[in-house]
Every structure is written in C-alpha cells, then in structure tokens.
Rosetta silent file (secondary structure, phi, psi, omega in degrees, C-alpha in Angstrom):
SEQUENCE: MSEFFDNYFNIKKMTESKREYRQQMARVEALPKDYQYVFKKIQGHMWMFAAGSGYDMMEIHSGLIELFEAGAADGKHVLEITGEDVAAFCDELLRSARTYTEDWREALNRDILKKLGKENDSK
SCORE:     score description
SCORE:     0.000 S_00000001
   1 L     0.000  -31.164 -178.845   68.031  141.841   76.066 S_00000001
   2 H   -66.485  -30.586  176.392   70.728  139.530   77.422 S_00000001
   3 H   -63.118  -39.799  177.632   73.397  141.592   75.620 S_00000001
   4 H   -58.538  -49.719 -179.543   72.152  144.648   77.518 S_00000001
   5 H   -65.868  -36.924  178.545   72.520  142.883   80.868 S_00000001
   6 H   -64.045  -36.118 -178.567   75.883  141.444   79.856 S_00000001
   7 H   -81.601  -34.750 -171.519   77.177  144.940   79.051 S_00000001
   8 H  -107.492  -20.222 -176.359   75.624  146.922   81.895 S_00000001
   9 L  -125.642   13.441  178.550   75.112  144.525   84.800 S_00000001
  10 L   -88.165   97.983 -174.442   77.958  142.049   84.418 S_00000001
  11 H   -59.701  -41.962 -179.887   79.961  142.827   87.561 S_00000001
  12 H   -61.771  -45.888  179.961   82.924  140.703   86.497 S_00000001
  13 H   -64.066  -39.971  178.960   83.115  142.442   83.109 S_00000001
  14 H   -65.081  -43.185  179.888   82.790  145.868   84.745 S_00000001
  15 H   -63.530  -43.986  178.402   85.545  145.080   87.264 S_00000001
  16 H   -63.282  -39.433  179.409   87.859  143.830   84.528 S_00000001
  17 H   -65.182  -40.672  178.100   87.156  146.955   82.452 S_00000001
  18 H   -64.078  -41.430  178.283   87.959  149.235   85.370 S_00000001
  19 H   -64.102  -44.153  178.644   91.228  147.394   85.960 S_00000001
  20 H   -61.904  -41.184  179.637   92.077  147.600   82.248 S_00000001
  21 H   -62.890  -44.812  178.218   91.244  151.317   82.217 S_00000001
  22 H   -60.845  -39.687  177.903   93.534  151.983   85.199 S_00000001
  23 H   -65.265  -41.339  177.794   96.316  150.070   83.451 S_00000001
  24 H   -61.871  -44.765 -177.945   95.773  152.078   80.277 S_00000001
  25 H   -68.051  -30.299  174.628   95.890  155.358   82.160 S_00000001
  26 H   -65.173  -38.213  176.307   99.119  154.301   83.898 S_00000001
  27 H   -65.540  -39.048  178.323  100.611  153.780   80.428 S_00000001
  28 H   -63.009  -42.579 -179.286   99.376  157.231   79.401 S_00000001
  29 H   -64.028  -20.914  177.728  101.020  158.766   82.491 S_00000001
  30 L   -83.828  -10.080  178.818  104.327  157.229   81.358 S_00000001
  31 L   -76.275  160.787  173.173  104.160  159.092   78.034 S_00000001
  32 L   -58.199  155.074 -174.468  105.814  162.491   77.484 S_00000001
  33 H   -55.980  -41.137 -179.561  103.701  165.422   78.699 S_00000001
  34 H   -65.989  -35.933  175.732  102.644  166.561   75.205 S_00000001
  35 H   -66.755  -41.748  178.043  101.424  163.039   74.405 S_00000001
  36 H   -59.056  -46.765 -178.010   99.531  162.896   77.713 S_00000001
  37 H   -60.244  -48.872 -178.488   97.842  166.210   76.994 S_00000001
  38 H   -65.304  -41.287  178.870   96.776  165.204   73.478 S_00000001
  39 H   -58.685  -48.238 -176.973   95.604  161.768   74.628 S_00000001
  40 H   -65.824  -35.612  175.842   93.415  163.263   77.353 S_00000001
  41 H   -66.614  -43.303  177.790   91.946  165.841   74.963 S_00000001
  42 H   -63.766  -43.864 -179.954   91.194  163.112   72.405 S_00000001
  43 H   -58.590  -48.020  179.523   89.744  160.901   75.128 S_00000001
  44 H   -61.732  -39.805  179.298   87.419  163.659   76.336 S_00000001
  45 H   -65.608  -46.275 -176.355   86.318  164.420   72.792 S_00000001
  46 H   -66.519  -36.874 -178.230   85.631  160.794   71.906 S_00000001
  47 H   -67.009  -20.255  176.018   83.643  160.069   75.058 S_00000001
  48 L   -67.153  -23.853 -175.465   81.177  162.801   74.071 S_00000001
  49 L  -107.473  -11.551 -175.617   80.214  160.643   71.097 S_00000001
  50 E   -67.014  135.214  177.702   80.553  157.125   72.509 S_00000001
  51 L  -113.121  166.354  176.684   77.346  155.155   72.700 S_00000001
  52 L    73.331 -152.142 -174.450   76.497  152.006   74.547 S_00000001
  53 L   -77.151  -18.567  178.991   78.589  150.555   77.320 S_00000001
  54 L    90.071    1.703 -178.639   81.851  152.049   76.076 S_00000001
  55 H   -63.170  -34.060  178.316   83.707  148.741   75.842 S_00000001
  56 H   -67.913  -26.014  177.149   84.620  149.441   72.212 S_00000001
  57 H   -67.786  -30.720  178.080   86.188  152.718   73.364 S_00000001
  58 H   -62.908  -38.737  178.295   88.590  150.720   75.535 S_00000001
  59 H   -66.650  -40.327  178.413   89.895  149.007   72.405 S_00000001
  60 H   -64.420  -44.064  177.137   90.326  152.365   70.675 S_00000001
  61 H   -57.234  -45.857 -178.129   92.170  153.728   73.712 S_00000001
  62 H   -59.839  -46.376  178.478   94.476  150.730   73.717 S_00000001
  63 H   -63.347  -39.652  179.184   95.319  151.182   70.043 S_00000001
  64 H   -66.282  -41.029  178.395   95.872  154.908   70.510 S_00000001
  65 H   -62.575  -44.547  178.058   98.166  154.312   73.478 S_00000001
  66 H   -60.160  -43.109  178.034  100.201  151.810   71.458 S_00000001
  67 H   -61.714  -44.458  179.474  100.447  154.315   68.601 S_00000001
  68 H   -67.770  -39.452  177.956  101.536  157.074   70.982 S_00000001
  69 H   -61.607  -42.922  179.826  104.052  154.804   72.744 S_00000001
  70 H   -66.099  -42.057  178.479  105.629  153.904   69.397 S_00000001
  71 H   -62.793  -43.521  179.166  105.712  157.556   68.319 S_00000001
  72 H   -64.973  -40.358  179.586  107.298  158.646   71.579 S_00000001
  73 H   -64.066  -32.240  178.646  109.863  155.827   71.365 S_00000001
  74 L   -83.612   -1.627  178.863  110.781  157.008   67.856 S_00000001
  75 L    76.397   20.406 -179.946  111.195  160.571   69.162 S_00000001
  76 L   -81.900  150.297  171.447  108.329  161.953   67.085 S_00000001
  77 L   -73.865  145.924 -175.275  106.321  164.995   68.079 S_00000001
  78 H   -57.501  -34.985 -179.672  102.756  164.009   68.934 S_00000001
  79 H   -73.233  -13.996  170.681  101.318  166.044   66.045 S_00000001
  80 H   -70.121  -24.874  179.400  103.436  163.979   63.658 S_00000001
  81 H   -83.896  -49.122 -174.350  101.238  161.082   64.774 S_00000001
  82 H   -88.076  -25.322 -168.223   97.824  162.774   64.764 S_00000001
  83 L    83.984  167.380 -178.297   98.360  165.499   62.203 S_00000001
  84 L   -74.992  -23.672  176.632   97.369  169.072   62.937 S_00000001
  85 L   -91.389   80.283 -175.644   93.661  168.326   62.422 S_00000001
  86 H   -66.405  -31.347  177.526   93.271  166.293   65.590 S_00000001
  87 H   -62.574  -40.954  176.967   89.470  166.354   65.277 S_00000001
  88 H   -65.631  -37.645  175.525   89.717  164.562   61.915 S_00000001
  89 H   -59.296  -43.874  178.280   92.096  162.075   63.538 S_00000001
  90 H   -62.378  -41.830  178.587   89.417  161.458   66.207 S_00000001
  91 H   -57.254  -42.012  178.875   86.769  160.946   63.524 S_00000001
  92 H   -65.512  -40.018  177.742   88.903  158.215   62.007 S_00000001
  93 H   -61.944  -38.009 -175.412   89.365  156.565   65.395 S_00000001
  94 H   -78.643   -8.532 -179.033   85.612  156.616   65.983 S_00000001
  95 L   -57.586  -30.868 -177.280   84.771  154.937   62.663 S_00000001
  96 L   -92.773   -0.711 -176.972   84.985  151.529   64.332 S_00000001
  97 L  -107.571  152.113  172.451   82.963  152.509   67.416 S_00000001
  98 L   -77.425  128.555 -176.882   79.254  152.797   67.957 S_00000001
  99 E  -123.829  160.928  175.319   78.491  156.480   68.488 S_00000001
 100 H   -64.595  -34.638  179.850   75.537  158.577   69.518 S_00000001
 101 H   -62.328  -37.541  175.709   75.714  160.416   66.205 S_00000001
 102 H   -62.676  -45.240  178.236   75.169  157.097   64.472 S_00000001
 103 H   -62.240  -41.959 -179.261   72.182  156.417   66.752 S_00000001
 104 H   -65.650  -39.648  178.206   70.814  159.921   66.145 S_00000001
 105 H   -62.395  -46.786  179.908   71.149  159.523   62.377 S_00000001
 106 H   -61.146  -42.699 -179.925   69.336  156.189   62.466 S_00000001
 107 H   -65.024  -41.982  178.655   66.557  157.632   64.641 S_00000001
 108 H   -60.132  -51.224 -179.821   66.119  160.636   62.343 S_00000001
 109 H   -62.507  -43.391 -179.499   65.836  158.475   59.239 S_00000001
 110 H   -61.861  -46.460 -178.342   63.578  155.943   60.964 S_00000001
 111 H   -63.548  -42.212 -179.077   61.210  158.635   62.302 S_00000001
 112 H   -68.018  -45.946  179.755   60.931  160.405   58.957 S_00000001
 113 H   -64.487  -36.077  177.937   60.403  157.214   56.989 S_00000001
 114 H   -63.745  -46.788 -178.981   57.853  156.022   59.524 S_00000001
 115 H   -66.652  -48.592 -178.437   55.908  159.297   59.309 S_00000001
 116 H   -68.316  -34.432  177.249   56.107  159.619   55.540 S_00000001
 117 H   -62.667  -40.788  178.059   55.308  155.964   55.062 S_00000001
 118 H   -67.028  -43.257 -179.328   52.071  156.399   57.077 S_00000001
 119 H   -66.143  -39.909 -179.759   51.108  159.557   55.195 S_00000001
 120 H   -66.765  -32.992  179.206   51.795  157.937   51.831 S_00000001
 121 H   -68.366  -31.498 -176.668   49.671  154.920   52.791 S_00000001
 122 H   -84.334   -8.423 -179.424   46.669  157.151   53.604 S_00000001
 123 L   -85.745    0.000    0.000   46.770  158.996   50.254 S_00000001
C-alpha cells in the first residue's frame, strides 16, 4: 500500500514529474515539425495503454526524445527512425512499461482460472 501512496500522493514526486514533463515537451518543441507531429501522435497512443502512475512512461518519453534528437541531428526523416509501421514501433516502446492491456490479460486469466478451479473442485 505504501507504493500506492508514494506514486499517487507524493507531492514532491508529482512536482518533480511535472517539471520533468515540461522540460521534455520543451525538447520536443525544439525538434523539426515532422518529428513533433510523430512524437505527439505516439505519445497520445501510448497514454491510452499506460497503467499505474505513468512514471515509467516518462522514461520512455525521455528515450524517445533522445532517439528523435539524434535522428534529427543526423538529418534523417522521422520515419527512418520509427519505420512506416509506427504502431509496431509503439508496441516495442511499451514492452518495458506496465500497461492496461497487461492488467486486463492478467484479470481475464485470473477470473477464468478462479471460476474453473471452483467448478473443478465441486465435481
């Protein structure tokens, strides 16, 4: 339970995260327009799946920004970085994050095993 309070009610941690997020978005605004557009689309897509407090998403954002900054500095087109299947690129980014789909999968399996386990015990 203390982890819950540390993630959701830790004012210092929340304030630091907001400051970090603003700094990240300032870096995004410094990218070329096509990189900004793709970053914001990826960000919106990923947040639909993010579970928990979202702190792990901040790390993913940071890594993505660094990747985009390096690509822009090398003069690459943004799709040279992500590939044309940007959704698959997002899936790879989300592998290290806790997602709602992961929670939903666990709940589905748990509920079915719980129900079937009870029925099997009564037979």
